CSV table of C-alpha atoms in Angstrom, one decimal:
chain,number,residue,atom,x,y,z
A,1,UNK,CA,-0.1,0.7,0.0
A,2,UNK,CA,1.2,3.5,-1.2
A,3,UNK,CA,0.2,6.3,0.5
A,4,UNK,CA,0.8,9.5,-1.1
A,5,UNK,CA,0.6,13.2,1.2
A,6,UNK,CA,-0.9,16.2,-0.3
A,7,UNK,CA,0.1,19.0,2.3
A,8,UNK,CA,-2.9,21.5,2.3
A,9,UNK,CA,-3.2,24.9,2.0
A,10,UNK,CA,-3.5,26.6,5.2
A,11,UNK,CA,-3.7,30.3,6.9
A,12,UNK,CA,-1.4,31.5,9.4
A,13,UNK,CA,0.5,28.5,10.4
A,14,UNK,CA,3.9,28.7,8.4
A,15,UNK,CA,5.9,31.6,6.7
A,16,UNK,CA,4.7,30.8,3.4
A,17,UNK,CA,0.8,29.6,3.8
A,18,UNK,CA,1.6,26.2,4.8
A,19,UNK,CA,-0.1,24.1,7.3
A,20,UNK,CA,0.9,21.6,9.7
A,21,UNK,CA,0.5,18.1,8.7
A,22,UNK,CA,0.2,15.3,11.7
A,23,UNK,CA,0.2,11.7,11.0
A,24,UNK,CA,-1.5,9.7,14.0
A,25,UNK,CA,-1.3,6.5,14.8
A,26,UNK,CA,-2.1,3.8,17.8
A,27,UNK,CA,1.0,1.6,18.7
A,28,UNK,CA,0.7,-1.4,16.6
A,29,UNK,CA,-0.4,-4.8,18.4
A,30,UNK,CA,1.3,-5.7,22.1
A,31,UNK,CA,2.0,-9.2,23.9
A,32,UNK,CA,-0.8,-8.7,26.8
A,33,UNK,CA,1.7,-9.2,29.4
A,34,UNK,CA,3.0,-6.3,31.7
A,35,UNK,CA,2.2,-3.2,32.6
A,36,UNK,CA,4.8,-1.6,29.8
A,37,UNK,CA,4.7,-4.8,27.2
A,38,UNK,CA,6.8,-5.1,23.8
A,39,UNK,CA,4.7,-5.3,20.7
A,40,UNK,CA,3.7,-9.1,19.3
A,41,UNK,CA,5.2,-10.1,16.3
A,42,UNK,CA,1.9,-9.0,14.5
A,43,UNK,CA,2.9,-5.6,16.0
A,44,UNK,CA,6.2,-5.7,14.5
A,45,UNK,CA,5.1,-6.5,11.3
A,46,UNK,CA,2.9,-3.8,11.2
A,47,UNK,CA,5.8,-1.2,12.2
A,48,UNK,CA,7.3,-2.1,9.3
A,49,UNK,CA,4.2,-1.5,6.8
A,50,UNK,CA,3.7,1.6,8.5
A,51,UNK,CA,7.4,2.4,7.7
A,52,UNK,CA,7.3,1.5,4.4
A,53,UNK,CA,4.6,3.7,3.8
A,54,UNK,CA,5.8,6.7,5.3
A,55,UNK,CA,9.5,6.7,5.0
A,56,UNK,CA,9.2,8.9,2.0
A,57,UNK,CA,6.4,11.0,3.1
A,58,UNK,CA,8.7,14.4,3.9
A,59,UNK,CA,8.5,13.7,8.2
A,60,UNK,CA,10.4,15.8,9.7
A,61,UNK,CA,10.0,14.8,13.5
A,62,UNK,CA,8.8,11.3,15.6
A,63,UNK,CA,6.6,11.8,18.7
A,64,UNK,CA,6.2,8.7,21.0
A,65,UNK,CA,5.0,8.1,24.3
A,66,UNK,CA,7.1,7.0,27.0
A,67,UNK,CA,5.9,3.5,26.4
A,68,UNK,CA,8.0,0.8,25.0
A,69,UNK,CA,4.7,0.1,22.2
A,70,UNK,CA,4.7,3.5,20.5
A,71,UNK,CA,8.3,3.4,20.3
A,72,UNK,CA,8.7,0.3,18.8
A,73,UNK,CA,6.0,1.6,16.3
A,74,UNK,CA,7.9,4.4,15.0
A,75,UNK,CA,11.2,2.1,15.3
A,76,UNK,CA,11.5,0.9,11.8
A,77,UNK,CA,10.4,4.7,10.2
A,78,UNK,CA,13.4,5.8,12.4
A,79,UNK,CA,15.5,4.1,10.9
A,80,UNK,CA,14.5,4.9,7.4
A,81,UNK,CA,14.5,7.9,7.6
A,82,UNK,CA,17.9,8.7,10.3
A,83,UNK,CA,15.3,10.5,12.8
A,84,UNK,CA,15.2,10.3,16.1
A,85,UNK,CA,12.1,9.6,18.1
A,86,UNK,CA,11.0,12.3,20.9
A,87,UNK,CA,9.4,10.8,23.8
A,88,UNK,CA,6.6,12.8,25.5
A,89,UNK,CA,4.2,11.7,28.2
A,90,UNK,CA,1.1,10.3,27.0
A,91,UNK,CA,-0.9,12.1,29.7
A,92,UNK,CA,0.7,16.0,28.4
A,93,UNK,CA,-1.9,16.2,24.9
A,94,UNK,CA,-1.5,19.8,25.8
A,95,UNK,CA,2.3,20.3,25.9
A,96,UNK,CA,2.5,17.6,22.4
A,97,UNK,CA,0.3,19.3,20.5
A,98,UNK,CA,2.0,23.0,21.4
A,99,UNK,CA,5.3,21.4,21.0
A,100,UNK,CA,3.8,20.4,16.9
A,101,UNK,CA,2.1,23.6,16.3
A,102,UNK,CA,4.9,26.0,17.7
A,103,UNK,CA,8.2,23.8,16.6
A,104,UNK,CA,6.9,22.3,13.2
A,105,UNK,CA,4.6,24.9,11.2
A,106,UNK,CA,4.2,24.0,7.8
A,107,UNK,CA,6.3,20.6,8.1
A,108,UNK,CA,4.9,17.3,8.6
A,109,UNK,CA,5.1,14.7,11.4
A,110,UNK,CA,4.3,11.0,12.7
A,111,UNK,CA,3.4,10.2,16.3
A,112,UNK,CA,2.5,7.1,18.0
A,113,UNK,CA,-0.2,6.9,20.5
A,114,UNK,CA,-2.8,5.3,22.1
A,115,UNK,CA,-6.4,4.4,21.8
A,116,UNK,CA,-8.0,6.9,24.0
A,117,UNK,CA,-5.0,9.6,23.4
A,118,UNK,CA,-5.5,9.5,19.3
A,119,UNK,CA,-8.7,10.9,20.0
A,120,UNK,CA,-7.6,13.6,22.3
A,121,UNK,CA,-4.4,14.8,20.1
A,122,UNK,CA,-7.2,15.3,17.1
A,123,UNK,CA,-9.9,17.3,19.0
A,124,UNK,CA,-6.4,19.5,20.4
A,125,UNK,CA,-5.4,20.1,16.7
A,126,UNK,CA,-8.7,20.6,16.2
A,127,UNK,CA,-10.1,18.4,14.5
A,128,UNK,CA,-13.9,16.7,14.3
A,129,UNK,CA,-13.9,14.1,17.0
A,130,UNK,CA,-13.7,10.4,15.2
A,131,UNK,CA,-14.7,8.2,18.3
A,132,UNK,CA,-14.1,6.0,20.4
A,133,UNK,CA,-11.1,3.8,19.1
A,134,UNK,CA,-11.7,0.3,19.9
A,135,UNK,CA,-9.1,-1.9,22.5
A,136,UNK,CA,-8.9,-4.5,19.8
A,137,UNK,CA,-7.8,-2.2,16.2
A,138,UNK,CA,-4.7,-1.1,15.5
A,139,UNK,CA,-5.1,-0.6,11.5
A,140,UNK,CA,-6.2,3.2,12.2
A,141,UNK,CA,-3.8,5.8,10.4
A,142,UNK,CA,-5.2,9.5,10.6
A,143,UNK,CA,-3.8,12.7,8.8
A,144,UNK,CA,-4.1,15.7,10.7
A,145,UNK,CA,-3.7,18.8,8.2
A,146,UNK,CA,-4.1,22.2,10.8
A,147,UNK,CA,-5.8,24.9,8.7
A,148,UNK,CA,-5.6,27.5,11.3
A,149,UNK,CA,-7.8,29.9,13.2
A,150,UNK,CA,-8.5,26.0,15.6
A,151,UNK,CA,-9.3,23.5,12.3
A,152,UNK,CA,-8.0,21.3,11.0
A,153,UNK,CA,-8.8,18.7,8.6
A,154,UNK,CA,-8.5,15.1,9.7
A,155,UNK,CA,-8.4,12.1,6.9
A,156,UNK,CA,-8.9,8.5,8.2
A,157,UNK,CA,-6.6,5.8,6.3
A,158,UNK,CA,-6.9,1.8,7.3
A,159,UNK,CA,-3.2,0.0,6.6
């Protein structure tokens, strides 16, 4: 599956008028053991699929939570793009959103988070509510383009 990424024009996001794009996923499948589990074999496979889709999407930075499963979801992409994964607290959505919007205007970043946090991040970026992500659903990929004035376009894909 190939992903073509088009960045939409926006107002007030960067000097050249381009919106900020956030590619947002929930971590891949995990092993159901412990408080901070690793990815399962299926999760590692999904992480590699994500890397194949996004490695040439022009991503400038990667963000994951403090939990191994989110970092492991982005690890193949980090290796392919030679980017370091920036670790942020899963519980500080406002700080993550502020960092992205202030530090990456007009650029593209990828974020791996958790089922409940993905929806919270989308809404904090100005996107419409996307509903609850089921606990056993790992194949959602959201492209959020911040359009300015607290508005964002949201595209939901499956991978």
